[in-house]
Short mmCIF file of C-alpha atoms in Angstrom, two decimals:
data_model
loop_
_atom_site.label_atom_id
_atom_site.label_comp_id
_atom_site.label_asym_id
_atom_site.label_seq_id
_atom_site.Cartn_x
_atom_site.Cartn_y
_atom_site.Cartn_z
CA MET A 198 -2.81 -46.00 -44.46
CA LYS A 199 -0.36 -45.90 -47.36
CA PRO A 200 -0.08 -42.75 -49.50
CA CYS A 201 -0.77 -42.77 -53.21
CA ALA A 202 2.20 -42.90 -55.55
CA PHE A 203 3.91 -39.63 -56.41
CA ILE A 204 7.10 -38.42 -58.05
CA TYR A 205 9.66 -37.01 -55.66
CA HIS A 206 11.87 -33.99 -56.35
CA ARG A 207 14.65 -32.71 -54.14
CA PRO A 208 15.76 -29.31 -55.47
CA SER A 209 18.80 -27.72 -53.84
CA GLY A 210 17.95 -24.12 -54.74
CA LEU A 211 14.86 -21.92 -54.74
CA PRO A 212 14.77 -21.13 -58.52
CA GLU A 213 14.86 -24.86 -59.27
CA ALA A 214 12.07 -25.48 -56.73
CA LEU A 215 9.88 -22.72 -58.17
CA ALA A 216 10.44 -24.04 -61.71
CA LEU A 217 9.40 -27.52 -60.59
CA LEU A 218 6.35 -26.11 -58.86
CA ALA A 219 5.38 -24.13 -61.97
CA ALA A 220 5.76 -27.28 -64.07
CA HIS A 221 3.84 -29.64 -61.81
CA ALA A 222 1.30 -27.54 -59.88
CA PRO A 223 -1.23 -27.65 -62.76
CA THR A 224 -1.33 -31.46 -62.47
CA GLY A 225 -1.39 -31.75 -58.69
CA GLY A 226 2.20 -31.07 -57.68
CA ARG A 227 2.74 -29.70 -54.18
CA VAL A 228 5.48 -28.40 -51.94
CA LEU A 229 6.68 -30.71 -49.14
CA ALA A 230 8.03 -28.79 -46.14
CA GLY A 231 8.09 -30.51 -42.72
CA GLY A 232 5.35 -32.89 -43.80
CA GLN A 233 3.84 -33.18 -40.34
CA SER A 234 0.37 -32.29 -41.66
CA LEU A 235 0.65 -33.15 -45.36
CA VAL A 236 2.02 -36.67 -44.86
CA PRO A 237 -0.81 -37.75 -42.47
CA MET A 238 -3.30 -36.31 -44.98
CA MET A 239 -1.58 -38.39 -47.67
CA ALA A 240 -1.75 -41.47 -45.45
CA TYR A 241 -5.51 -40.91 -45.19
CA ARG A 242 -5.53 -40.20 -48.95
CA MET A 243 -7.25 -36.91 -48.30
CA ALA A 244 -4.27 -35.47 -50.19
CA GLN A 245 -3.03 -37.20 -53.33
CA PRO A 246 -0.29 -35.02 -54.82
CA SER A 247 1.15 -36.24 -58.13
CA HIS A 248 4.55 -34.66 -57.46
CA LEU A 249 6.17 -33.59 -54.20
CA ILE A 250 8.80 -30.87 -54.27
CA ASP A 251 10.84 -31.35 -51.13
CA ILE A 252 12.22 -27.98 -50.01
CA ASN A 253 13.99 -29.29 -46.89
CA HIS A 254 17.39 -29.19 -48.56
CA ILE A 255 17.30 -25.56 -49.68
CA ALA A 256 19.64 -23.96 -47.18
CA THR A 257 18.55 -20.38 -47.92
CA LEU A 258 14.98 -21.12 -46.75
CA GLN A 259 16.07 -22.00 -43.21
CA GLY A 260 16.81 -19.73 -40.27
CA ALA A 261 15.68 -16.36 -39.01
CA ALA A 262 17.24 -12.91 -38.73
CA MET A 263 16.15 -9.40 -37.72
CA GLN A 264 15.78 -6.99 -40.64
CA ASN A 265 14.44 -3.45 -40.20
CA GLY A 266 12.64 -4.19 -36.96
CA ALA A 267 11.03 -7.40 -38.19
CA LEU A 268 12.08 -11.00 -37.67
CA VAL A 269 12.39 -12.56 -41.12
CA ILE A 270 11.73 -16.28 -40.78
CA GLY A 271 12.75 -18.68 -43.54
CA THR A 272 9.90 -20.97 -44.47
CA THR A 273 11.52 -24.27 -43.43
CA THR A 274 12.70 -23.00 -40.04
CA ARG A 275 11.58 -25.80 -37.74
CA HIS A 276 9.37 -25.27 -34.70
CA ALA A 277 12.14 -26.68 -32.49
CA ALA A 278 14.45 -23.84 -33.59
CA PHE A 279 12.32 -21.39 -31.60
CA LYS A 280 12.65 -23.23 -28.30
CA THR A 281 15.64 -21.45 -26.83
CA GLY A 282 15.05 -17.99 -28.26
CA ILE A 283 15.45 -17.56 -32.00
CA CYS A 284 16.10 -13.84 -31.46
CA PRO A 285 16.91 -11.71 -28.40
CA GLY A 286 14.35 -9.94 -26.24
CA PRO A 287 10.64 -10.42 -25.64
CA LEU A 288 9.88 -11.49 -29.23
CA GLY A 289 12.25 -14.47 -28.94
CA ALA A 290 10.88 -15.33 -25.50
CA MET A 291 7.29 -15.15 -26.73
CA LEU A 292 8.00 -17.31 -29.79
CA GLY A 293 9.81 -19.86 -27.62
CA PHE A 294 6.89 -20.09 -25.22
CA VAL A 295 4.31 -20.33 -27.98
CA SER A 296 6.35 -22.99 -29.83
CA SER A 297 6.21 -25.29 -26.79
CA HIS A 298 2.43 -25.58 -27.37
CA ILE A 299 2.83 -26.95 -30.91
CA ALA A 300 2.20 -30.70 -30.89
CA HIS A 301 5.09 -32.72 -29.37
CA GLY A 302 8.88 -32.74 -29.55
CA PRO A 303 9.32 -35.10 -32.53
CA ILE A 304 6.73 -33.13 -34.53
CA ARG A 305 8.47 -29.85 -33.63
CA ASN A 306 11.76 -31.34 -34.84
CA ARG A 307 10.33 -31.64 -38.37
CA GLY A 308 7.38 -29.25 -38.69
CA THR A 309 8.16 -25.83 -40.13
CA PHE A 310 7.00 -22.25 -39.56
CA GLY A 311 6.09 -21.64 -43.21
CA GLY A 312 4.45 -25.03 -43.53
CA SER A 313 2.12 -24.20 -40.63
CA LEU A 314 1.15 -20.91 -42.26
CA ALA A 315 0.51 -22.50 -45.67
CA ASN A 316 -1.49 -25.29 -44.02
CA ALA A 317 -3.62 -22.66 -42.21
CA ASP A 318 -5.17 -24.92 -39.62
CA PRO A 319 -7.46 -22.79 -37.41
CA ALA A 320 -5.66 -24.30 -34.40
CA SER A 321 -2.20 -23.24 -35.61
CA GLU A 322 -0.29 -21.18 -33.08
CA TRP A 323 1.95 -19.57 -35.71
CA CYS A 324 -1.04 -18.33 -37.72
CA LEU A 325 -2.32 -16.57 -34.58
CA VAL A 326 1.11 -15.04 -33.93
CA MET A 327 1.30 -13.72 -37.51
CA VAL A 328 -2.14 -12.14 -37.44
CA THR A 329 -1.79 -10.66 -33.95
CA LEU A 330 1.58 -9.03 -34.66
CA GLY A 331 0.55 -7.85 -38.14
CA GLY A 332 3.07 -10.05 -39.96
CA ARG A 333 3.44 -10.45 -43.72
CA VAL A 334 4.27 -13.44 -45.87
CA MET A 335 6.39 -13.54 -49.00
CA LEU A 336 4.81 -15.60 -51.78
CA GLN A 337 7.03 -16.51 -54.70
CA HIS A 338 6.46 -18.19 -58.02
CA ALA A 339 8.70 -18.78 -61.00
CA SER A 340 8.21 -15.27 -62.38
CA GLY A 341 7.59 -13.04 -59.41
CA THR A 342 7.20 -12.25 -55.74
CA ARG A 343 4.44 -10.63 -53.70
CA MET A 344 4.02 -9.70 -50.05
CA VAL A 345 0.67 -10.36 -48.40
CA ALA A 346 -0.48 -9.22 -44.95
CA ALA A 347 -1.22 -12.14 -42.63
CA GLY A 348 -4.73 -10.81 -42.12
CA ASP A 349 -5.39 -11.18 -45.86
CA PHE A 350 -3.47 -14.41 -46.28
CA PHE A 351 -5.76 -16.63 -44.22
CA THR A 352 -9.07 -16.96 -46.04
CA GLY A 353 -10.78 -19.86 -44.29
CA VAL A 354 -10.30 -23.24 -42.63
CA MET A 355 -7.06 -24.51 -44.19
CA ALA A 356 -7.51 -22.00 -47.01
CA THR A 357 -5.09 -19.22 -47.96
CA ALA A 358 -4.35 -16.67 -50.67
CA LEU A 359 -1.56 -18.94 -51.91
CA ALA A 360 -1.92 -19.86 -55.60
CA ASP A 361 -1.15 -23.45 -56.63
CA ASP A 362 2.14 -22.46 -58.25
CA GLU A 363 3.23 -20.16 -55.42
CA MET A 364 5.46 -21.01 -52.51
CA LEU A 365 5.48 -19.24 -49.16
CA THR A 366 9.17 -18.52 -48.75
CA GLU A 367 9.44 -16.06 -45.85
CA ALA A 368 7.40 -14.74 -42.95
CA HIS A 369 8.07 -11.21 -41.69
CA LEU A 370 7.16 -10.67 -38.06
CA PRO A 371 7.33 -7.09 -36.80
CA TRP A 372 7.80 -6.30 -33.14
CA GLY A 373 6.69 -2.89 -31.91
CA GLN A 374 7.79 -1.03 -28.81
CA GLY A 375 5.79 -3.24 -26.48
CA ASP A 376 7.54 -5.71 -24.26
CA GLN A 377 4.57 -7.18 -22.45
CA TRP A 378 3.15 -10.37 -23.90
CA GLY A 379 0.90 -13.15 -22.71
CA PHE A 380 -0.30 -16.37 -24.28
CA TYR A 381 -2.78 -19.00 -23.18
CA GLU A 382 -3.98 -22.07 -25.03
CA ILE A 383 -6.77 -24.43 -24.06
CA SER A 384 -6.57 -27.96 -25.46
CA ARG A 385 -7.76 -31.36 -24.33
CA ARG A 386 -4.25 -32.51 -23.43
CA ALA A 387 -0.68 -31.29 -23.81
CA GLY A 388 0.22 -31.13 -27.50
CA ASP A 389 -3.34 -31.54 -28.74
CA TYR A 390 -5.07 -29.06 -31.04
CA ALA A 391 -6.04 -25.71 -29.56
CA LEU A 392 -9.75 -25.38 -28.83
CA ALA A 393 -9.19 -21.70 -28.09
CA MET A 394 -6.09 -19.58 -27.59
CA CYS A 395 -5.22 -15.96 -27.07
CA LEU A 396 -2.08 -13.93 -27.66
CA VAL A 397 -1.85 -10.43 -26.25
CA VAL A 398 0.96 -7.92 -26.74
CA TYR A 399 1.15 -4.37 -25.39
CA ARG A 400 3.49 -1.84 -23.79
CA LEU A 401 3.19 -0.26 -20.39
CA ASP A 402 3.31 3.53 -20.28
CA ASN A 403 3.24 4.85 -16.70
CA GLY A 404 1.39 1.73 -15.64
CA LEU A 405 -1.19 1.96 -18.42
CA MET A 406 -1.57 -0.42 -21.38
CA ARG A 407 -0.82 1.07 -24.82
CA ASP A 408 -0.65 -0.33 -28.36
CA VAL A 409 -2.68 -3.34 -27.33
CA ARG A 410 -2.88 -6.23 -29.77
CA LEU A 411 -5.18 -9.07 -28.79
CA GLY A 412 -5.65 -12.03 -31.12
CA ILE A 413 -7.79 -15.15 -30.86
CA GLY A 414 -7.04 -18.46 -32.57
CA GLY A 415 -8.58 -21.90 -32.66
CA ALA A 416 -12.09 -20.55 -32.24
CA GLU A 417 -13.06 -19.28 -35.68
CA ALA A 418 -12.05 -20.37 -39.20
CA THR A 419 -9.08 -18.02 -39.11
CA PRO A 420 -7.30 -16.16 -36.32
CA ARG A 421 -8.12 -12.49 -35.89
CA ARG A 422 -7.53 -9.47 -33.69
CA LEU A 423 -10.46 -8.25 -31.64
CA ALA A 424 -10.53 -4.45 -31.83
CA ALA A 425 -13.32 -4.07 -29.27
CA ALA A 426 -11.37 -5.97 -26.63
CA GLU A 427 -8.20 -4.04 -27.48
CA ALA A 428 -10.09 -0.75 -27.09
CA ILE A 429 -11.32 -1.73 -23.63
CA LEU A 430 -7.74 -2.35 -22.49
CA ALA A 431 -6.04 0.63 -24.19
CA GLY A 432 -5.16 3.36 -21.70
CA GLN A 433 -6.20 1.21 -18.73
CA ALA A 434 -4.18 -0.40 -15.96
CA PRO A 435 -3.49 -4.13 -16.29
CA THR A 436 -5.83 -5.25 -13.55
CA GLY A 437 -8.13 -8.23 -13.04
CA PRO A 438 -11.40 -6.30 -13.49
CA ASN A 439 -10.17 -4.77 -16.78
CA PHE A 440 -9.07 -8.19 -17.97
CA ILE A 441 -12.52 -9.62 -17.25
CA GLN A 442 -14.19 -6.80 -19.19
CA ALA A 443 -11.96 -7.42 -22.18
CA ALA A 444 -12.51 -11.18 -21.98
CA ASP A 445 -16.28 -10.71 -21.88
CA ALA A 446 -16.12 -8.38 -24.90
CA ALA A 447 -13.95 -10.84 -26.83
CA ALA A 448 -16.27 -13.75 -26.10
CA ALA A 449 -19.35 -11.72 -27.02
CA MET A 450 -18.11 -10.59 -30.42
CA LEU A 451 -16.74 -13.92 -31.57
CA LYS A 452 -18.60 -16.37 -33.83
CA PRO A 453 -17.00 -19.60 -32.63
CA MET A 454 -16.99 -22.84 -34.63
CA THR A 455 -18.78 -25.98 -33.60
CA ASP A 456 -16.73 -29.07 -34.38
CA HIS A 457 -16.36 -32.65 -33.18
CA ASN A 458 -14.55 -31.40 -30.09
CA VAL A 459 -16.74 -28.67 -28.67
CA THR A 460 -19.86 -26.67 -29.44
CA ALA A 461 -19.80 -22.97 -30.29
CA LEU A 462 -21.46 -22.22 -26.95
CA PHE A 463 -18.74 -23.97 -24.98
CA ARG A 464 -16.04 -22.51 -27.18
CA ARG A 465 -17.25 -19.00 -26.34
CA ASP A 466 -16.60 -19.80 -22.68
CA LEU A 467 -13.17 -21.17 -23.56
CA VAL A 468 -12.32 -17.96 -25.40
CA ARG A 469 -13.35 -15.91 -22.39
CA ALA A 470 -11.08 -17.99 -20.17
CA ALA A 471 -8.20 -17.94 -22.68
CA VAL A 472 -8.30 -14.12 -22.96
CA ARG A 473 -8.38 -13.61 -19.21
CA ARG A 474 -5.56 -16.09 -18.63
CA ALA A 475 -3.41 -14.69 -21.47
CA LEU A 476 -3.76 -11.22 -19.92
CA HIS A 477 -2.77 -12.51 -16.50
CA HIS A 478 0.10 -14.40 -18.13
CA SER A 479 1.37 -11.10 -19.53
CA LEU A 480 2.03 -9.97 -15.94
CA ASN A 481 3.61 -13.17 -14.71
CA HIS A 482 5.52 -15.59 -16.94
CA GLU A 483 6.27 -18.03 -14.13
CA MET B 91 18.96 -45.22 -52.75
CA LYS B 92 21.07 -45.58 -49.62
CA LEU B 93 19.91 -45.43 -46.02
CA HIS B 94 22.53 -45.01 -43.33
CA VAL B 95 21.19 -46.80 -40.25
CA ASN B 96 23.03 -47.66 -37.05
CA GLY B 97 26.39 -47.09 -38.68
CA ARG B 98 25.70 -49.23 -41.73
CA ASP B 99 24.63 -48.43 -45.30
CA TYR B 100 21.61 -50.19 -46.73
CA ASP B 101 21.20 -50.17 -50.52
CA ILE B 102 17.48 -50.31 -51.11
CA ALA B 103 15.10 -49.72 -54.00
CA VAL B 104 11.86 -48.10 -52.86
CA GLU B 105 8.96 -46.15 -54.26
CA ALA B 106 8.90 -42.48 -53.28
CA ARG B 107 5.75 -43.08 -51.25
CA ARG B 108 7.43 -45.60 -48.93
CA THR B 109 7.74 -44.08 -45.47
CA LEU B 110 10.98 -44.31 -43.55
CA ALA B 111 9.21 -46.58 -41.03
CA ASP B 112 8.19 -49.04 -43.76
CA ALA B 113 11.61 -48.88 -45.42
CA LEU B 114 13.37 -49.67 -42.14
CA ARG B 115 11.14 -52.66 -41.51
CA LYS B 116 10.57 -54.07 -44.98
CA ASP B 117 13.65 -53.07 -46.93
CA CYS B 118 16.34 -52.98 -44.24
CA GLY B 119 14.87 -55.82 -42.18
CA LEU B 120 15.01 -53.69 -39.04
CA THR B 121 11.67 -54.61 -37.49
CA GLY B 122 12.50 -53.12 -34.10
CA THR B 123 10.86 -49.88 -35.26
CA HIS B 124 7.16 -50.47 -34.74
CA ILE B 125 4.29 -49.04 -36.71
CA GLY B 126 1.18 -48.06 -34.79
CA CYS B 127 -1.07 -45.35 -36.14
CA GLU B 128 0.79 -44.42 -39.34
CA HIS B 129 -0.26 -40.79 -39.07
CA GLY B 130 2.02 -39.32 -36.46
CA VAL B 131 -0.06 -39.64 -33.33
CA CYS B 132 1.25 -42.64 -31.40
CA GLY B 133 5.05 -42.31 -31.64
CA ALA B 134 5.71 -46.07 -31.87
CA CYS B 135 7.88 -45.49 -34.96
CA THR B 136 10.10 -42.83 -33.36
CA VAL B 137 13.70 -43.02 -34.57
CA ILE B 138 16.63 -40.62 -34.25
CA MET B 139 17.52 -38.80 -37.47
CA ASP B 140 20.56 -36.50 -37.45
CA GLY B 141 20.35 -36.36 -33.66
CA ALA B 142 16.66 -35.51 -33.36
CA ALA B 143 13.73 -37.78 -32.49
CA VAL B 144 11.31 -37.93 -35.43
CA ARG B 145 8.23 -39.87 -36.47
CA ALA B 146 9.45 -42.33 -39.10
CA CYS B 147 5.89 -42.65 -40.48
CA LEU B 148 5.86 -38.93 -41.37
CA ILE B 149 9.08 -38.95 -43.38
CA PHE B 150 9.48 -40.64 -46.74
CA ALA B 151 12.50 -42.91 -47.00
CA VAL B 152 13.81 -40.91 -49.97
CA GLN B 153 13.91 -37.83 -47.73
CA ALA B 154 16.21 -39.62 -45.30
CA GLU B 155 18.93 -40.29 -47.87
CA GLY B 156 22.13 -38.76 -46.55
CA ALA B 157 20.88 -38.61 -42.97
CA VAL B 158 22.30 -40.49 -39.99
CA ILE B 159 19.51 -42.71 -38.66
CA ARG B 160 19.47 -44.62 -35.41
CA THR B 161 16.90 -47.21 -34.47
CA VAL B 162 16.34 -49.33 -31.39
CA GLU B 163 18.59 -52.06 -32.88
CA GLY B 164 21.52 -49.67 -32.50
CA LEU B 165 21.07 -49.01 -28.78
CA ALA B 166 22.60 -52.11 -27.23
CA ALA B 167 26.36 -52.33 -27.62
CA GLY B 168 28.01 -55.14 -25.66
CA GLY B 169 24.99 -55.44 -23.39
CA LEU B 170 21.78 -53.48 -22.99
CA HIS B 171 21.88 -49.67 -23.08
CA VAL B 172 21.38 -48.02 -19.69
CA ILE B 173 17.89 -46.96 -20.65
CA GLN B 174 16.98 -50.51 -21.67
CA GLN B 175 18.28 -51.80 -18.33
CA GLU B 176 16.15 -49.27 -16.46
CA PHE B 177 13.05 -50.16 -18.48
CA VAL B 178 13.57 -53.75 -17.32
CA ALA B 179 14.28 -52.73 -13.73
CA HIS B 180 11.23 -50.46 -13.44
CA HIS B 181 8.83 -52.60 -15.41
CA GLY B 182 8.59 -49.84 -18.03
CA LEU B 183 6.98 -52.15 -20.55
CA GLN B 184 4.26 -54.74 -20.65
CA CYS B 185 3.37 -55.76 -24.20
CA GLY B 186 6.41 -53.92 -25.56
CA PHE B 187 4.76 -52.50 -28.66
CA CYS B 188 5.43 -48.85 -27.84
CA THR B 189 8.81 -49.53 -26.20
CA PRO B 190 11.19 -48.91 -29.16
CA GLY B 191 9.55 -45.53 -29.74
CA PHE B 192 9.80 -44.55 -26.09
CA LEU B 193 13.43 -45.66 -25.93
CA MET B 194 14.47 -43.59 -28.96
CA LEU B 195 12.42 -40.61 -27.77
CA ALA B 196 14.08 -40.68 -24.36
CA VAL B 197 17.59 -41.29 -25.67
CA ALA B 198 17.36 -38.34 -28.08
CA ALA B 199 16.02 -36.07 -25.33
CA ARG B 200 18.75 -37.13 -22.93
CA GLU B 201 21.52 -36.63 -25.50
CA ALA B 202 20.23 -33.16 -26.40
CA GLU B 203 19.80 -32.12 -22.77
CA PRO B 204 21.85 -34.09 -20.22
CA ASP B 205 20.22 -32.44 -17.20
CA LEU B 206 16.58 -33.24 -17.86
CA THR B 207 14.37 -32.56 -14.86
CA ASP B 208 11.49 -34.90 -14.02
CA ALA B 209 9.04 -32.26 -15.28
CA GLU B 210 10.90 -32.05 -18.59
CA ILE B 211 10.95 -35.83 -18.86
CA LEU B 212 7.18 -35.88 -18.43
CA ASP B 213 6.82 -33.27 -21.17
CA VAL B 214 9.10 -35.21 -23.52
CA LEU B 215 7.30 -38.50 -22.91
CA SER B 216 3.89 -36.95 -23.56
CA ALA B 217 4.75 -37.31 -27.27
CA ASN B 218 4.19 -41.07 -27.30
CA LEU B 219 1.31 -43.38 -26.41
CA CYS B 220 1.43 -46.51 -24.28
CA ARG B 221 -1.76 -48.44 -23.62
CA CYS B 222 -0.44 -50.84 -20.94
CA THR B 223 1.75 -49.26 -18.33
CA GLY B 224 -0.11 -46.18 -17.26
CA TYR B 225 3.14 -44.32 -18.02
CA GLN B 226 4.36 -44.09 -14.42
CA ASN B 227 6.88 -46.90 -14.81
CA ILE B 228 8.13 -45.45 -18.09
CA VAL B 229 8.67 -42.10 -16.39
CA LYS B 230 10.50 -43.86 -13.53
CA ALA B 231 12.71 -45.78 -15.95
CA VAL B 232 13.66 -42.71 -17.96
CA SER B 233 14.22 -40.67 -14.84
CA ALA B 234 16.46 -43.38 -13.36
CA SER B 235 18.44 -43.73 -16.57
CA ALA B 236 18.89 -39.95 -16.76
CA ARG B 237 20.30 -40.04 -13.21
CA ARG B 238 22.60 -42.93 -14.04
CA MET B 239 23.88 -41.33 -17.23
CA ARG B 240 24.54 -38.09 -15.33
CA GLU B 241 26.62 -39.96 -12.76
CA THR B 242 28.73 -41.91 -15.23
#
């Protein structure tokens, strides 16, 4: 359980970090953010980076601020920073609630928002949030920057559109007019990996649901929105029978993974329950 | 490199791959920090770094240069720390392997939030594993120490 040898770099600015990444990525250099996934993988020697570029000391990559209706989140903003409301209003409340489902306190003290996205674990709560809200990520390398929609960024189980010499530096999270949100995660025990989870966001217009966004995570290789379930809810009242219809539609259209935890068949049931409970949660946050 | 632990500087020479947990034990001689799973699951190696509880097996020692680190050796000052006393009083340990991690976890939580409720204590303690006590006595000990620290 000891990692392989590597050369450690601690840049204090982004240009220096990107230059180091450009120099070392071709021979196995990697970015080290919170390290709460990468370091265990190194302990198991599933990851054997030759160089680690530690971005924890680059002040400009930490923190979050609203810009043009979107929350811009610096890549090394730690999970714990979301706990008490990183921004005002329902977006901050939702992010705080979701963050409490990420592993445990000591992991949240180190793990980072951008690190979770780049790691792209199917069970990652932040990946689900990004896809459901239609977020975008900023990918930078030594000679340029590009923005990629979250839906295009996640390409498979722990696979992303990130090139070896690119660093995810910011996440942009838009928040529409809706102020209703609900989240429900099913895992074996508190802090364990999500077996299925659902995030739903919508606004109420004269008692009817509008602009419904319903995303599922932990069930397939990547999180995704389920348009059929959203369509069932759009224009309807937020009632139990409507929730059940949407949950059934979501479960039916999903192609859940089988893994060492649960079978696809069981996971389909978990998705159904997660959708229904997330919808109920949107009405009552107690 | 230098590690600043429990108010003292340790000049050590380590490979980049040495975790903070290993550096504390092998290079600083502070064997109170225990190593269980070495991949961030068990919490036995929990220490306080710049005021926050962290897994010392998931941080490389070189990353901790410049940080203020506290380990279980730094808790007792002129007698056992309140939380250590309550662990004794409530039989919060049996074999003692997980105890340093639980102590640092609880101390950090209490310092960050003085008015921890019992439900919050349970949530905090869910981060670490104990295979002897069944947890109830640990919860009692932390809860009692939180009460005592509130009153003093």
